[in-house]
mmCIF file of C-alpha atoms in Angstrom:
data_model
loop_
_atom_site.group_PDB
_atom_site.id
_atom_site.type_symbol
_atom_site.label_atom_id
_atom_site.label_comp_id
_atom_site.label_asym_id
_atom_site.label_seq_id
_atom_site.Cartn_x
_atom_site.Cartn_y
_atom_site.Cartn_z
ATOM 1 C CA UNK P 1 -24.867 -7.609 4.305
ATOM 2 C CA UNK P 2 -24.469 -10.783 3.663
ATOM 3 C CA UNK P 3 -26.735 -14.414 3.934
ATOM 4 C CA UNK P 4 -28.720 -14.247 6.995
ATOM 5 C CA UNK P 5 -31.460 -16.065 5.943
ATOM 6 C CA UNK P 6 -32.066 -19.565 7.019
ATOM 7 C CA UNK P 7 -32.290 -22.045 3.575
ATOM 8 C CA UNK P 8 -35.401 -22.152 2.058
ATOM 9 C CA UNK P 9 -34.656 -25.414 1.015
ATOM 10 C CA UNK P 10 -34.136 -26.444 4.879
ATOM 11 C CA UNK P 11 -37.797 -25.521 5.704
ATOM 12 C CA UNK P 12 -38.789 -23.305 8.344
ATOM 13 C CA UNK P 13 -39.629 -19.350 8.486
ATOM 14 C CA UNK P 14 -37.263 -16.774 8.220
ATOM 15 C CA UNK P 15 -35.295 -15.864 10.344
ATOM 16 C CA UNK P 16 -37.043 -13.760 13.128
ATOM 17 C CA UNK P 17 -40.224 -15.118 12.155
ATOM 18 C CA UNK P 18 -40.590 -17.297 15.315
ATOM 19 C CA UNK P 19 -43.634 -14.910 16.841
ATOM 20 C CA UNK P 20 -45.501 -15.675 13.363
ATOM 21 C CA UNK P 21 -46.731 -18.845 15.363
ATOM 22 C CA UNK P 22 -46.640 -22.401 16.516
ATOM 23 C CA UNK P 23 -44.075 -25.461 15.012
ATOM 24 C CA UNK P 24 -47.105 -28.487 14.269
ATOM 25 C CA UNK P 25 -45.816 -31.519 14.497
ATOM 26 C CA UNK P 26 -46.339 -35.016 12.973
ATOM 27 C CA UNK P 27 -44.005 -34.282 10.314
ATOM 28 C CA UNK P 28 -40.115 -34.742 8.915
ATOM 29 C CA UNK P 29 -40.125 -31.052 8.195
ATOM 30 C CA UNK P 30 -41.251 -27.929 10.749
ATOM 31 C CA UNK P 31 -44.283 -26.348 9.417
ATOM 32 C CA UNK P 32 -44.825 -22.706 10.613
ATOM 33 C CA UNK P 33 -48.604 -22.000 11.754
ATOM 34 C CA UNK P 34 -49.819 -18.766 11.954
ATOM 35 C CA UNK P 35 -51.209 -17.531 14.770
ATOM 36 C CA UNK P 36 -54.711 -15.688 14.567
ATOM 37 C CA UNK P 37 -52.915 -12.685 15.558
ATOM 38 C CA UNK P 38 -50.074 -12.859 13.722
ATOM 39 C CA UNK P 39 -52.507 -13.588 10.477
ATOM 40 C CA UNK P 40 -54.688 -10.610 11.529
ATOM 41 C CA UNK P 41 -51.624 -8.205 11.758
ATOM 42 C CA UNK P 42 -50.764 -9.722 8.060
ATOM 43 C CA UNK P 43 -54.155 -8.981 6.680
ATOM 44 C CA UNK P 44 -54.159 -5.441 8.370
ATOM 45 C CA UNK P 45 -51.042 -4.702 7.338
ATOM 46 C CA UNK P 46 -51.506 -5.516 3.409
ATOM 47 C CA UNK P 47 -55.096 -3.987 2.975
ATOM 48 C CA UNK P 48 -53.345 -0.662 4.248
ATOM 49 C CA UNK P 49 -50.134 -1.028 2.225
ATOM 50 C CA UNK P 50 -52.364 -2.456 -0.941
ATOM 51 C CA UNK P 51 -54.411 1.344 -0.120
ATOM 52 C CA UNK P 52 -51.319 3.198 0.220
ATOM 53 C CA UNK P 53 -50.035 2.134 -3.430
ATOM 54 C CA UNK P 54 -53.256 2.399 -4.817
ATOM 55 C CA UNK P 55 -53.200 6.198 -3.727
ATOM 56 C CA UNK P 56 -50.488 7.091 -5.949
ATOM 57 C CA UNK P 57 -48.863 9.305 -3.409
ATOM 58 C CA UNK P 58 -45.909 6.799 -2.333
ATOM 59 C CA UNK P 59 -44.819 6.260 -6.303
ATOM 60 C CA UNK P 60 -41.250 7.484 -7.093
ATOM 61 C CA UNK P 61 -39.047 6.390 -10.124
ATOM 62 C CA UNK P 62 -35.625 4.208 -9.507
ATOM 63 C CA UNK P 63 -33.184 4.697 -12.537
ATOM 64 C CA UNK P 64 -36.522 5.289 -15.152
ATOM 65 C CA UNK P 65 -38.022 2.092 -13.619
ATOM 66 C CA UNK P 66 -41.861 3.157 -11.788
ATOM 67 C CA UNK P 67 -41.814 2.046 -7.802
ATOM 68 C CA UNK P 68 -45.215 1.886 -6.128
ATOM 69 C CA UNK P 69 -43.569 3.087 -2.968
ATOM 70 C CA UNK P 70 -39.862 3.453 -2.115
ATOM 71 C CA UNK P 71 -39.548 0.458 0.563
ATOM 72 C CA UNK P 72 -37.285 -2.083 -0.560
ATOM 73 C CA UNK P 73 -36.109 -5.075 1.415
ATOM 74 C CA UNK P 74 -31.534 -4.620 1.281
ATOM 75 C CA UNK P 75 -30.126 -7.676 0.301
ATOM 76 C CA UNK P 76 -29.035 -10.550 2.836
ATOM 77 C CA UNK P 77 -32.036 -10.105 4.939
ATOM 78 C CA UNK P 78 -34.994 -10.865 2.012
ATOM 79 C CA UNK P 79 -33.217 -14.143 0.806
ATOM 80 C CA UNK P 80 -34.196 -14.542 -2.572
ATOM 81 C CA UNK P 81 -37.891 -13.202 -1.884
ATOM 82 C CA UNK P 82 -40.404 -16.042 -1.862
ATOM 83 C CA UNK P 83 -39.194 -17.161 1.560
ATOM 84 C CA UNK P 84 -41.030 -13.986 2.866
ATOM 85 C CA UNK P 85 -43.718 -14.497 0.291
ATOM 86 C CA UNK P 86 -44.860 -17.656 1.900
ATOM 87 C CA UNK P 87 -45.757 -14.815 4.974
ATOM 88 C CA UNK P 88 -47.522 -12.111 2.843
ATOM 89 C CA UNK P 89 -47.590 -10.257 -0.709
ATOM 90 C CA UNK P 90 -44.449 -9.066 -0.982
ATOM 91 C CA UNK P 91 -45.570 -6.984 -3.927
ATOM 92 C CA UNK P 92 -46.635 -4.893 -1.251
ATOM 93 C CA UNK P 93 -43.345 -3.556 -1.528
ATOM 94 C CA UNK P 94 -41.692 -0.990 -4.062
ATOM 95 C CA UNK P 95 -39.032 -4.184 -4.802
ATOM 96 C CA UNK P 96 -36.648 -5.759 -2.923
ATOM 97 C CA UNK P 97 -32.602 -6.538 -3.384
ATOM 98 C CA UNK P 98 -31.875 -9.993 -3.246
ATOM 99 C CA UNK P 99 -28.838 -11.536 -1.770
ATOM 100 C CA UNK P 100 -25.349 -11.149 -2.609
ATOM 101 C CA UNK P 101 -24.047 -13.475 -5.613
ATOM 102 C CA UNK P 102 -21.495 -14.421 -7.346
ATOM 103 C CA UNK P 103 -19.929 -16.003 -9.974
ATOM 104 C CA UNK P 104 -19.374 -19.376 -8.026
ATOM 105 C CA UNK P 105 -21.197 -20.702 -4.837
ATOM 106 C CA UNK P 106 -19.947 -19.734 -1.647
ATOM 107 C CA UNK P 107 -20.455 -21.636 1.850
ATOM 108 C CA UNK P 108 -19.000 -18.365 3.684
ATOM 109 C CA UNK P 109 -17.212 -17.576 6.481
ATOM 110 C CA UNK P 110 -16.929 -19.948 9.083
ATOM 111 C CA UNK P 111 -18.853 -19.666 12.531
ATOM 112 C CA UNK P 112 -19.425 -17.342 14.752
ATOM 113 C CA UNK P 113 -20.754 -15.187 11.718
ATOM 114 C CA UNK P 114 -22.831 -13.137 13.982
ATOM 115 C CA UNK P 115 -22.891 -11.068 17.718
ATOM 116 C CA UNK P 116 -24.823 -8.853 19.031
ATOM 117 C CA UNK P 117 -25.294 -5.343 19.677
ATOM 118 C CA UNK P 118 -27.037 -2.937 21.654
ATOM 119 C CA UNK P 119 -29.198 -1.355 18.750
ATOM 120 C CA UNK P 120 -27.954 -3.429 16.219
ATOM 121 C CA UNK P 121 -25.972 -6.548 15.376
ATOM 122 C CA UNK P 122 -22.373 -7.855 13.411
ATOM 123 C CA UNK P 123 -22.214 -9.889 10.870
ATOM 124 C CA UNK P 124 -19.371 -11.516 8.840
ATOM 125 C CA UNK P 125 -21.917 -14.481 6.727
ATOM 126 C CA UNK P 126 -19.449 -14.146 3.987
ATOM 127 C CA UNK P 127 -21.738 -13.703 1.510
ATOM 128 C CA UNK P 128 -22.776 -17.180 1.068
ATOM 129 C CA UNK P 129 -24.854 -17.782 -1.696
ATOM 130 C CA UNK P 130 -25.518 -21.088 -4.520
ATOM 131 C CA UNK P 131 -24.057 -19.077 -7.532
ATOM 132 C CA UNK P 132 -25.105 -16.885 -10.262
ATOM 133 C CA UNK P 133 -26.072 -20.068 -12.449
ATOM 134 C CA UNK P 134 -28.099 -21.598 -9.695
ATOM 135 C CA UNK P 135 -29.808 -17.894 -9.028
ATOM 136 C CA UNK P 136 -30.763 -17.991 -12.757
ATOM 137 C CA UNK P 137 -32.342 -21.903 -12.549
ATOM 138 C CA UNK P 138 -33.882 -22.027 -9.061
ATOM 139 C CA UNK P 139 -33.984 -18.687 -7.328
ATOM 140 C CA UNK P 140 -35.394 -16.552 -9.558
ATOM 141 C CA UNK P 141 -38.073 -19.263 -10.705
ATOM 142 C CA UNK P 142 -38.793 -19.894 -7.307
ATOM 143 C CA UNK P 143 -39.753 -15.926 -6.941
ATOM 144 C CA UNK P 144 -42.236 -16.118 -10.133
ATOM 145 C CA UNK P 145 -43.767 -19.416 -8.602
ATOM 146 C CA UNK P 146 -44.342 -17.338 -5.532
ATOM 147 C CA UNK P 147 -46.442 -14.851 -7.541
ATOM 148 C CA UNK P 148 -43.962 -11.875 -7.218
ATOM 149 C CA UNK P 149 -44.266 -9.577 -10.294
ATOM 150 C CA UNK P 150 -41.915 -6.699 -9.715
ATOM 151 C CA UNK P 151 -38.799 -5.641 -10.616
ATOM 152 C CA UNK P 152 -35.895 -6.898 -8.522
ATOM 153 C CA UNK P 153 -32.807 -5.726 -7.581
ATOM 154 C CA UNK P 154 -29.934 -8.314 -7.927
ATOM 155 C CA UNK P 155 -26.872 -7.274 -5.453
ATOM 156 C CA UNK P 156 -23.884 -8.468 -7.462
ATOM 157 C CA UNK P 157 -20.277 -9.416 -5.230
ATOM 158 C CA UNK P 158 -17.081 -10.183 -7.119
ATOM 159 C CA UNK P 159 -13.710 -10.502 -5.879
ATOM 160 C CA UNK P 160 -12.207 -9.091 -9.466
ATOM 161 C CA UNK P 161 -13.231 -6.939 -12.117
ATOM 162 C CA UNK P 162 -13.547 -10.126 -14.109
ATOM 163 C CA UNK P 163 -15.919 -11.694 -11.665
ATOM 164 C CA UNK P 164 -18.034 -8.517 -11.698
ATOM 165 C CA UNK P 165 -18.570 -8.624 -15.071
ATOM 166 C CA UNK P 166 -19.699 -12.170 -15.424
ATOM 167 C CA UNK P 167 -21.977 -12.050 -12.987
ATOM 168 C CA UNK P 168 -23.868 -8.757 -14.257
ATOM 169 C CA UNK P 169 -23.592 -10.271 -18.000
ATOM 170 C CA UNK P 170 -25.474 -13.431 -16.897
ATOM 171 C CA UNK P 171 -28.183 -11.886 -14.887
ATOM 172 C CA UNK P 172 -28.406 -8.926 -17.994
ATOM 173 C CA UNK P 173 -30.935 -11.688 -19.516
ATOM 174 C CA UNK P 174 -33.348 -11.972 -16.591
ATOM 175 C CA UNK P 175 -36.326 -10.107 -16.993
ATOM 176 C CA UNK P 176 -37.323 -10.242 -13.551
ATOM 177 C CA UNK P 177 -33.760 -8.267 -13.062
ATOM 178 C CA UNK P 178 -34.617 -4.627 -13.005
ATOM 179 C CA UNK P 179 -31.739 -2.885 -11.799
ATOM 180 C CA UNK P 180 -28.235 -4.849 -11.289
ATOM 181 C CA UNK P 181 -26.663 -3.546 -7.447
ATOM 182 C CA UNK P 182 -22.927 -3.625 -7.527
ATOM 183 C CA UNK P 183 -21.587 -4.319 -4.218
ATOM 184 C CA UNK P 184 -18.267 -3.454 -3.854
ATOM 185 C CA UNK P 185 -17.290 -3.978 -0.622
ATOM 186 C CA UNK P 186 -15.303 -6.945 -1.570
ATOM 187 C CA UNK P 187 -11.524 -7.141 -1.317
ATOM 188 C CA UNK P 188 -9.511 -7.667 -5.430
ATOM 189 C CA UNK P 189 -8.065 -10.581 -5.237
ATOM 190 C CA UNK P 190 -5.935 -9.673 -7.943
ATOM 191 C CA UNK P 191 -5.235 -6.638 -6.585
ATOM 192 C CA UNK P 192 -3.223 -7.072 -3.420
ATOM 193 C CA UNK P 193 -6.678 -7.556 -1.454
ATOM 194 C CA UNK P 194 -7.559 -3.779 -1.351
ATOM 195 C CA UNK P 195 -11.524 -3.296 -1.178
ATOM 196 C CA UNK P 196 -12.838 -1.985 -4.699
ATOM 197 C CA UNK P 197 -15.081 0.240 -2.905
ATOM 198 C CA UNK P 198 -12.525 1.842 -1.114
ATOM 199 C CA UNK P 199 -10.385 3.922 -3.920
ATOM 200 C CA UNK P 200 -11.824 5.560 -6.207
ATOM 201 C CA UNK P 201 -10.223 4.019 -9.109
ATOM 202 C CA UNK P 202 -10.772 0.529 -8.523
ATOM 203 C CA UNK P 203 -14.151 1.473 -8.415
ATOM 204 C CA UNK P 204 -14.466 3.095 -11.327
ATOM 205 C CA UNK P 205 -12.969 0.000 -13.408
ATOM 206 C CA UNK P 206 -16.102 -2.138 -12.084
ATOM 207 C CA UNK P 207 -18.548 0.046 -13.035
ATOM 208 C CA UNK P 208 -17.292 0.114 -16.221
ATOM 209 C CA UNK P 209 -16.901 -3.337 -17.242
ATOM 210 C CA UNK P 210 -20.367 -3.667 -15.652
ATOM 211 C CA UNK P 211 -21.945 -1.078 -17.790
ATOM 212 C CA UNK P 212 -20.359 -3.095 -21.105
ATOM 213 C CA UNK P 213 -21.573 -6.212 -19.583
ATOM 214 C CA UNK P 214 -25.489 -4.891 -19.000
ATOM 215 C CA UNK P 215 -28.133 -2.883 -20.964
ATOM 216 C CA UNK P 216 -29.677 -3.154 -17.217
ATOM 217 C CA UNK P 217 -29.478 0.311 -14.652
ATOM 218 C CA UNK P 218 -26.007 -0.060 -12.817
ATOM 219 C CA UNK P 219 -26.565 1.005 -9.065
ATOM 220 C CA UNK P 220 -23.576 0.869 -6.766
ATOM 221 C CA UNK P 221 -23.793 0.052 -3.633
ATOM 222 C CA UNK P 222 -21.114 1.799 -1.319
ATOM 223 C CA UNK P 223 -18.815 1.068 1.808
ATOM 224 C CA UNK P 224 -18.840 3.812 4.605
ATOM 225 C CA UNK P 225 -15.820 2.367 5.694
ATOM 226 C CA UNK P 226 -13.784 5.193 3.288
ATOM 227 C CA UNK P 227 -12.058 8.616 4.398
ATOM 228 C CA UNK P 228 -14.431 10.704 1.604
ATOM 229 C CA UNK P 229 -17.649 8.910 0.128
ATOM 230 C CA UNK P 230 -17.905 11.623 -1.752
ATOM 231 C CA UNK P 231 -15.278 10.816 -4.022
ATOM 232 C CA UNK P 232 -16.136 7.386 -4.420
ATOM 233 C CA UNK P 233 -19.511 8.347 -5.880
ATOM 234 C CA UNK P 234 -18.336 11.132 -8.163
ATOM 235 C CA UNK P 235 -15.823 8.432 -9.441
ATOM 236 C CA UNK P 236 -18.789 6.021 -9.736
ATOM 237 C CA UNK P 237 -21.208 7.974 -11.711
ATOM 238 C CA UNK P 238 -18.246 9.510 -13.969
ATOM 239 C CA UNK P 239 -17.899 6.126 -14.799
ATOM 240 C CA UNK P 240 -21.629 5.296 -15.592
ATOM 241 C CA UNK P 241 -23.333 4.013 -12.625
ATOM 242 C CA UNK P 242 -26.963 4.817 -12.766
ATOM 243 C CA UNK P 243 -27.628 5.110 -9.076
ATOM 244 C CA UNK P 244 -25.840 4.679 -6.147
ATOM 245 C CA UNK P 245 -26.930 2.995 -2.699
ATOM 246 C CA UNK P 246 -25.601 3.433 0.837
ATOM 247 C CA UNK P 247 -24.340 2.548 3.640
ATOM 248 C CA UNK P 248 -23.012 -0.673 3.443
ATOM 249 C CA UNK P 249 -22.312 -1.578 6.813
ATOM 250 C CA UNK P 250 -19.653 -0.361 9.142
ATOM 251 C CA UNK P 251 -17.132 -2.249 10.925
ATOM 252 C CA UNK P 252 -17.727 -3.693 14.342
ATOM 253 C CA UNK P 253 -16.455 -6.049 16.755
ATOM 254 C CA UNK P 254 -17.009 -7.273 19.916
ATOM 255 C CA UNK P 255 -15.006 -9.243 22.546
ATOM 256 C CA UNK P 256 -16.297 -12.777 24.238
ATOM 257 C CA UNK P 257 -15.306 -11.654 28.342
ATOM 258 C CA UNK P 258 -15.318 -15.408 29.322
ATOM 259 C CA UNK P 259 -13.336 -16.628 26.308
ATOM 260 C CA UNK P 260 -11.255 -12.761 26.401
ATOM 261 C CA UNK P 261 -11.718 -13.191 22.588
ATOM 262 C CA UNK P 262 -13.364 -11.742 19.554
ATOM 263 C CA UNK P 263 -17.022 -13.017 19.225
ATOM 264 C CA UNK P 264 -16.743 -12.814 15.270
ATOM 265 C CA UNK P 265 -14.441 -15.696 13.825
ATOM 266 C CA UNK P 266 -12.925 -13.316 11.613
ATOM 267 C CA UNK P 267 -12.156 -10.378 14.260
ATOM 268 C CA UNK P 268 -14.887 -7.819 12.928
ATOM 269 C CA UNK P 269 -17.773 -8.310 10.531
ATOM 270 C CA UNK P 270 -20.537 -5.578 9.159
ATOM 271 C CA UNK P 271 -22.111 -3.552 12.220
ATOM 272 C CA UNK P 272 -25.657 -2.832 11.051
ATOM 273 C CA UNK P 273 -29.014 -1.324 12.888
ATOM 274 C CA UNK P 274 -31.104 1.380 14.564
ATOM 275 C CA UNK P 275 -27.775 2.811 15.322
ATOM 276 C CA UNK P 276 -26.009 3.553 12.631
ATOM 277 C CA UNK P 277 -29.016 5.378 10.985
ATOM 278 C CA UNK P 278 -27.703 8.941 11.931
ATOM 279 C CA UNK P 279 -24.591 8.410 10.218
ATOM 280 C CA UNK P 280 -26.100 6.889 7.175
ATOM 281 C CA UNK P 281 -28.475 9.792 7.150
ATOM 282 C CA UNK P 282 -25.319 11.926 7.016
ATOM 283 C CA UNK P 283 -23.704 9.851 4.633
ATOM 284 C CA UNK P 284 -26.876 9.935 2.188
ATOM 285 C CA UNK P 285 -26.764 13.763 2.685
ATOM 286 C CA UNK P 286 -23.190 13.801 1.430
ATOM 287 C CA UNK P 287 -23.351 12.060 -1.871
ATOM 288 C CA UNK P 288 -26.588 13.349 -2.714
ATOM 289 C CA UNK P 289 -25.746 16.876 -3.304
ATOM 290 C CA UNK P 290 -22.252 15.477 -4.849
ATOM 291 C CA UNK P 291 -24.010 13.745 -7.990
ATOM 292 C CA UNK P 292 -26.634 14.136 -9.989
ATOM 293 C CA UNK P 293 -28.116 10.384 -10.245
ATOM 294 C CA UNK P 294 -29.857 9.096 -7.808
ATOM 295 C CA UNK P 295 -29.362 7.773 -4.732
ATOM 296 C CA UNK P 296 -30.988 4.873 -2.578
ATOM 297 C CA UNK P 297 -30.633 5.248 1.500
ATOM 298 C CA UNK P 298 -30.119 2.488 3.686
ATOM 299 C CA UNK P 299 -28.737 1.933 7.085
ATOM 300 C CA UNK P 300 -30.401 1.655 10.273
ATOM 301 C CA UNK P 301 -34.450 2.218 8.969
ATOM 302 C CA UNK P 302 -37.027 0.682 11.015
ATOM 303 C CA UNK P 303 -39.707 3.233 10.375
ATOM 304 C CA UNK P 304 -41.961 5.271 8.039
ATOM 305 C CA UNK P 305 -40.279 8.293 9.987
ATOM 306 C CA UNK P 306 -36.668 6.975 8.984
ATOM 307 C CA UNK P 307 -37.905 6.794 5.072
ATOM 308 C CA UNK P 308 -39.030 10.132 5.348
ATOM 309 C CA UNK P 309 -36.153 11.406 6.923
ATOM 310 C CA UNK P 310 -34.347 9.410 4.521
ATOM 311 C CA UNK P 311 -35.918 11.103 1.136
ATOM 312 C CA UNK P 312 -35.044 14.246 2.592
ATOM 313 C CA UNK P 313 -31.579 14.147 2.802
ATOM 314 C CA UNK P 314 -31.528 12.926 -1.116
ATOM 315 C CA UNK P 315 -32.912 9.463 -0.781
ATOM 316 C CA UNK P 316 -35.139 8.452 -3.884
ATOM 317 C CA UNK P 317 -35.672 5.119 -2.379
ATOM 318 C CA UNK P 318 -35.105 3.573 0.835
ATOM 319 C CA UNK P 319 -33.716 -0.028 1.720
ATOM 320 C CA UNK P 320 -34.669 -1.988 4.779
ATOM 321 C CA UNK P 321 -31.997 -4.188 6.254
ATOM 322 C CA UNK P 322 -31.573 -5.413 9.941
ATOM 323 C CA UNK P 323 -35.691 -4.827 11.337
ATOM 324 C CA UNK P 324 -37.096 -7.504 8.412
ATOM 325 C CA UNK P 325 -34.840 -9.902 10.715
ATOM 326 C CA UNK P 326 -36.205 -8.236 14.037
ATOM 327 C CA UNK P 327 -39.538 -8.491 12.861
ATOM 328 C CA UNK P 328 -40.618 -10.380 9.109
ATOM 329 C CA UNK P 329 -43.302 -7.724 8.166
ATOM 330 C CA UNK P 330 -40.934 -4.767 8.882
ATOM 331 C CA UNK P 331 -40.958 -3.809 5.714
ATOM 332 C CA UNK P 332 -44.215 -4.341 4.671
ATOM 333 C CA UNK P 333 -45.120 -2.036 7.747
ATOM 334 C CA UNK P 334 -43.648 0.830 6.838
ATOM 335 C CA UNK P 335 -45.299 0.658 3.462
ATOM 336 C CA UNK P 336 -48.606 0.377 5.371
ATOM 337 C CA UNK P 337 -47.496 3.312 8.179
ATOM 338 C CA UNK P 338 -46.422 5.955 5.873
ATOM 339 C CA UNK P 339 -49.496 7.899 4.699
ATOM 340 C CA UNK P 340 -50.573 8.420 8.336
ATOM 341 C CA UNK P 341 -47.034 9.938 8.690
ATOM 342 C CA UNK P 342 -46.757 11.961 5.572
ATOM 343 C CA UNK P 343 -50.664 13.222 6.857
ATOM 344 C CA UNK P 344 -49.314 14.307 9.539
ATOM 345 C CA UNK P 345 -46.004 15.932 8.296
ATOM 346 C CA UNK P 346 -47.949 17.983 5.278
ATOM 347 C CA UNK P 347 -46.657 15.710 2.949
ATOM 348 C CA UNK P 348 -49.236 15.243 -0.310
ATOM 349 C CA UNK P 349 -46.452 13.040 -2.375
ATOM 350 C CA UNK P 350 -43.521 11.029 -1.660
ATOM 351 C CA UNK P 351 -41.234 12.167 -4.657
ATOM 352 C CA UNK P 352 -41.567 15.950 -3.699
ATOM 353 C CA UNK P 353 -39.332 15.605 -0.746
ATOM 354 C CA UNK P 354 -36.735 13.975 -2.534
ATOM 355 C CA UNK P 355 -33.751 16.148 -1.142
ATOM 356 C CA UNK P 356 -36.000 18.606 0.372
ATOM 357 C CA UNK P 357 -33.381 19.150 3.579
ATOM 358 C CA UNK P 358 -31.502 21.244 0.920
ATOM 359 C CA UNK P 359 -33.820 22.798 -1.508
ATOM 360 C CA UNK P 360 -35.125 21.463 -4.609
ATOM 361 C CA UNK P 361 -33.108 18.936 -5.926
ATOM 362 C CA UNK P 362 -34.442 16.845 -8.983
ATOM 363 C CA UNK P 363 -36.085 13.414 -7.908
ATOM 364 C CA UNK P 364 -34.681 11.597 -10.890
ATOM 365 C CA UNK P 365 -32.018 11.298 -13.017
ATOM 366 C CA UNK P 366 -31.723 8.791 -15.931
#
């Protein structure tokens, strides 16, 4: 998915954030007030997520790397993580996956990037984002200002193998980098404009010059927008990938009645939400019993029930896309919900029903 975040630099919330309270005025830039509510539901919600971590029982392990719990923010809807942490301690949460970046800064696509959907919403942002060099000055300083101490996931784009490479080499440095996230549902420029993520070979030439380019865990994130997913992630982890994480988002489009034309500037864009979850769920299913590294879930999760469902088709970690937008402490409720859930369910610990749809499947590979 790509930017959907408003610019921190701009001032503001984040998008979806407009129930967090009042706009004060009296100044050049918006200030966001917190209501007394909206504060209370914050406080609530971390002393019960800060409990749930401190239990032990919502720990799993990403690519050798610990996770207090397996919630993590997907990438496009967290920004770079310290817009959120101006609304609670994200370190709440297992980690997060910041936005798309690349070599070179992007403006993206150009308008309308977004239309909506009944359970869900397109998107074609483009994935605009300032660059890997301004990640590496600004960004990622910004995050340790905000206090966030954790491991993150940085979602790499590239439109070549070349671009790929740099990118991941640059960010190998950053120790706030824990894992790098290959996204490679971008078309090869060099390559006639076919998807990487869509053949199995191309693929498998990213992941390798990635894994020369990075001491760092190599996760690859996947398109469901192929005929066999399968394949893509045996090709993947023959090639070295570490982990792999899906869905991506599907394509959607929808049609403007009055102007009888497509609402999306570019046709379609990335369908993502409550709806596709069942497919991701089968999708998750798939490649999990096809590899033996693991695999993160995403696509469609709004709930402690949807993580759980998630882990057991294979899932060692779940990410949270399109509900932080819906609702900014999304993710940092499900974190808080899920040991009233797994109480209920029989569940003692998180990383026992890693794959448990299908037997016993190990909950780690490194």
């Amino acid at each position: 998915m790509g930017e959907l975040m408003r610019s921190p630099r701009a001032g503001g919330a984040p998008a979806g954030s407009e129930c967090a309270g009042r706009v004060a005025a009296g100044s050049e830039s918006s200030v966001v007030v917190p209501s007394n509510d909206f504060a209370a539901r914050v406080n609530r919600l971390e002393a019960q997520a800060n409990a749930a971590n401190a239990s032990g029982r919502l720990a799993v392990t990403l690519c050798g790397i610990p996770l207090s719990n397996p919630v993590i923010p997907a990438s496009g809807t967290f920004g770079y993580g310290y817009e959120f942490a101006r609304i609670y301690n994200i370190n709440m949460l297992g980690s997060f996956s910041f936005k798309g970046t690349t070599g070179e800064a992007r403006f993206g696509n150009e308008q309308h990037r977004i239309a909506e959907c009944t359970a869900g919403m397109i998107n074609s942002v483009g994935l605009q984002n300032p660059g890997v060099a301004a990640v590496l000055s600004q960004e990622l300083p910004a995050l340790a200002e905000a206090g966030y101490t954790k491991p993150v996931l940085a979602n790499v784009s590239g439109f070549s193998v070349a671009e790929y490479e740099h990118v991941s080499r640059a960010l190998d440095a950053e120790p706030q980098v824990g894992w790098i996230e290959l996204n490679v549902s971008c078309p090869n420029v060099h390559g006639g404009g076919l998807v990487f993520g869509q053949d199995p070979h191309e693929a498998a030439r990213v992941v390798s010059a990635v894994k020369a380019a990075t001491a760092k865990p190599v996760i690859v994130k996947l398109s469901p927008n192929v005929t066999d997913i399968a394949e893509i992630a045996r090709a993947c982890e023959a090639s070295g990938a570490d982990g792999l994480s899906l869905i991506n988002t599907l394509l959607g489009e929808r049609i403007d009645l009055r102007r009888r034309a497509p609402v999306i500037a570019r046709t379609a864009g990335g369908f993502s939400g409550p709806a596709v979850f069942p497919i991701a769920v089968r999708m998750v299913d798939t490649v999990a019993q096809a590899v033996k590294i693991p695999v993160v879930g995403m696509g469609g999760v709004s709930s402690a029930r949807n993580v759980i469902e998630m882990m057991m088709a294979g899932a060692t970690a779940v990410q949270v896309g399109t509900a932080n937008l819906v609702d900014p402490l999304a993710s940092l409720a499900i974190v808080a919900e899920l040991p009233a859930v797994m109480d209920h369910l029989g569940i003692a610990h998180l990383q026992e029903i890693i794959g448990a749809a299908h037997g016993e499947r190990s909950p780690e590979s490194v």
